[in-house]
Coordinates of C-alpha atoms in Angstrom, one line a residue:
X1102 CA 145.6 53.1 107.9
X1103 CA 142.6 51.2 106.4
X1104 CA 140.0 53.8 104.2
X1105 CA 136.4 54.0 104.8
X1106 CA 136.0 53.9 101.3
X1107 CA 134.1 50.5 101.6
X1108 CA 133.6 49.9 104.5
X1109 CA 130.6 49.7 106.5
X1110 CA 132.0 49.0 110.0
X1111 CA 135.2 51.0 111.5
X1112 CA 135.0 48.7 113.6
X1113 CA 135.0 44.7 113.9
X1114 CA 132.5 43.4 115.8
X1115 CA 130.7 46.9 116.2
X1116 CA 127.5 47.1 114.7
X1117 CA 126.1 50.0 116.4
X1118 CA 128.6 52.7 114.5
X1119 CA 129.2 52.9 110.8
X1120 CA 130.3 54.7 108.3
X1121 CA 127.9 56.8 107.4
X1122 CA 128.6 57.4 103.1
X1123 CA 128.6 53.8 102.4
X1124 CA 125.2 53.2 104.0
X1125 CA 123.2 56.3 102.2
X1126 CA 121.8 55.4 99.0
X1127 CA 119.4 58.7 98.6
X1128 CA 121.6 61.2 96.6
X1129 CA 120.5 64.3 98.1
X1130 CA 122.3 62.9 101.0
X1131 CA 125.6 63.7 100.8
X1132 CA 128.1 62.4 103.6
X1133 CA 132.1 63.5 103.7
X1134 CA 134.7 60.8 104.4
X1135 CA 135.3 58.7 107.6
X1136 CA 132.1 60.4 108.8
X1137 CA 130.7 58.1 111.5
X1138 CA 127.0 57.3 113.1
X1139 CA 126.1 55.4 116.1
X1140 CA 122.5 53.7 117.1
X1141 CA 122.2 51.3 119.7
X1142 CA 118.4 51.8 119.8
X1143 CA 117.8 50.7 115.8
X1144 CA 120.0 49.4 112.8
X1145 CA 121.7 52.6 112.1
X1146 CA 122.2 51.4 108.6
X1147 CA 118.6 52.9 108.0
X1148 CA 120.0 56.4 108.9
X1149 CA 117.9 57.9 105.8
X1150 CA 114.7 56.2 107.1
X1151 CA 114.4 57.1 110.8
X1152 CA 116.9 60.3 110.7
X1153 CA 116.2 62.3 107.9
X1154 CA 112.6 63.2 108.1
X1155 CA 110.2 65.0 105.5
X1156 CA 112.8 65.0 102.6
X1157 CA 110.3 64.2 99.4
X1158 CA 112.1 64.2 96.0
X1159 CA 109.3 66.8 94.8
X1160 CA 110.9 69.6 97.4
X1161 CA 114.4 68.6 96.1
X1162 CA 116.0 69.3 99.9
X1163 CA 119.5 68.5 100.4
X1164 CA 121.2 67.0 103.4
X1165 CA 125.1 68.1 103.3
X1166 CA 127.3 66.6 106.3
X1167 CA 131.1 67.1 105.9
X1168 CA 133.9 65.0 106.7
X1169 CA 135.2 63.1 109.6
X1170 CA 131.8 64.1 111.7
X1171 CA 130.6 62.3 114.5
X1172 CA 126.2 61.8 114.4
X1173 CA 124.8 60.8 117.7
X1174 CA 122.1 58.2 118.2
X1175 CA 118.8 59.5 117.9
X1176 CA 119.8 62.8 116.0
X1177 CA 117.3 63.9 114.0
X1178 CA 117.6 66.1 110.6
X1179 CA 114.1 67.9 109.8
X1180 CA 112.9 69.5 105.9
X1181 CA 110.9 72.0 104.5
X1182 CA 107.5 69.6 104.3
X1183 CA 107.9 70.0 108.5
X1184 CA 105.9 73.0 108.3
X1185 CA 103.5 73.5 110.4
X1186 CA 100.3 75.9 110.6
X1187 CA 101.0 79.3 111.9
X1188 CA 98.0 78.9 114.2
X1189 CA 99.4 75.8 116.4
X1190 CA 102.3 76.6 118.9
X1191 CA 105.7 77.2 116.7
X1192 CA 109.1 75.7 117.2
X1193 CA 111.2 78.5 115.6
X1194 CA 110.4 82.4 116.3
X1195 CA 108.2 83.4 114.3
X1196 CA 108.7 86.9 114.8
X1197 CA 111.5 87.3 113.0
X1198 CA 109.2 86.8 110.1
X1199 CA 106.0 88.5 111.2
X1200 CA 105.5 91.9 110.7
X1201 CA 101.9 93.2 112.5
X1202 CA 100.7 89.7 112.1
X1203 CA 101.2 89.4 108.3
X1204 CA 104.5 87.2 106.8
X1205 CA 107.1 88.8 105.5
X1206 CA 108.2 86.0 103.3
X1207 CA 106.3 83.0 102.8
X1208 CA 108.2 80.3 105.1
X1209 CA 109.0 77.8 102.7
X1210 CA 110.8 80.5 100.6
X1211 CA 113.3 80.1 104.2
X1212 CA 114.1 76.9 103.1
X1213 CA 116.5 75.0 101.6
X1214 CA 119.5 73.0 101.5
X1215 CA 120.5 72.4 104.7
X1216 CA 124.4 72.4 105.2
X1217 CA 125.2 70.6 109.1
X1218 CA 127.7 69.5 110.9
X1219 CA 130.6 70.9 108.4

């Protein structure tokens, strides 16, 4: 059995899925082994560029993916600098962290490394 150690393409003559640890160069991306991703819409060896949105150095988020995963084209991994205003129309519930209209916590205290697809 060939390794994905180096490779970028488990595939010959595929270049819509890759391997997903040999394309990151980011290293608070972290990718297990034999871990795969597939874009037919873009170059999915810019993964880090048009998947992994808001992750600035300065918040020091970590993406964590585990081994022998399969990512689907188009899936998207959001960070902490994704807040939004508590005024506009939220995308998580809120009221598990409102209390009579005052936060509980501030929000980006929520946040953090964000283990997936383990």
């Amino acid at each position: 059995m060939t390794t994905s150690r180096n490779k970028i393409y488990p595939r010959t003559n595929d270049t819509q899925t890759i391997y997903l640890k040999n394309a990151i160069t980011n290293p608070n991306i972290s990718v297990g082994e034999y871990t795969i991703y597939n874009d037919f819409v873009n170059d999915p060896r810019e993964f880090e560029r048009n998947n992994v949105l808001y992750q600035y150095p300065i918040n020091h988020d970590k993406l964590i993916i585990g081994k022998f995963c399969s990512i689907a084209c188009g899936s998207k991994f959001l960070f902490n600098a994704a807040n939004h205003s508590l005024s506009s129309v939220p995308s998580i519930h809120f009221r598990y962290f409102l209390k009579s209209g005052v936060l509980i916590k501030p929000m980006w205290l929520l946040h953090g490394t964000i283990k997936a697809i383990l």
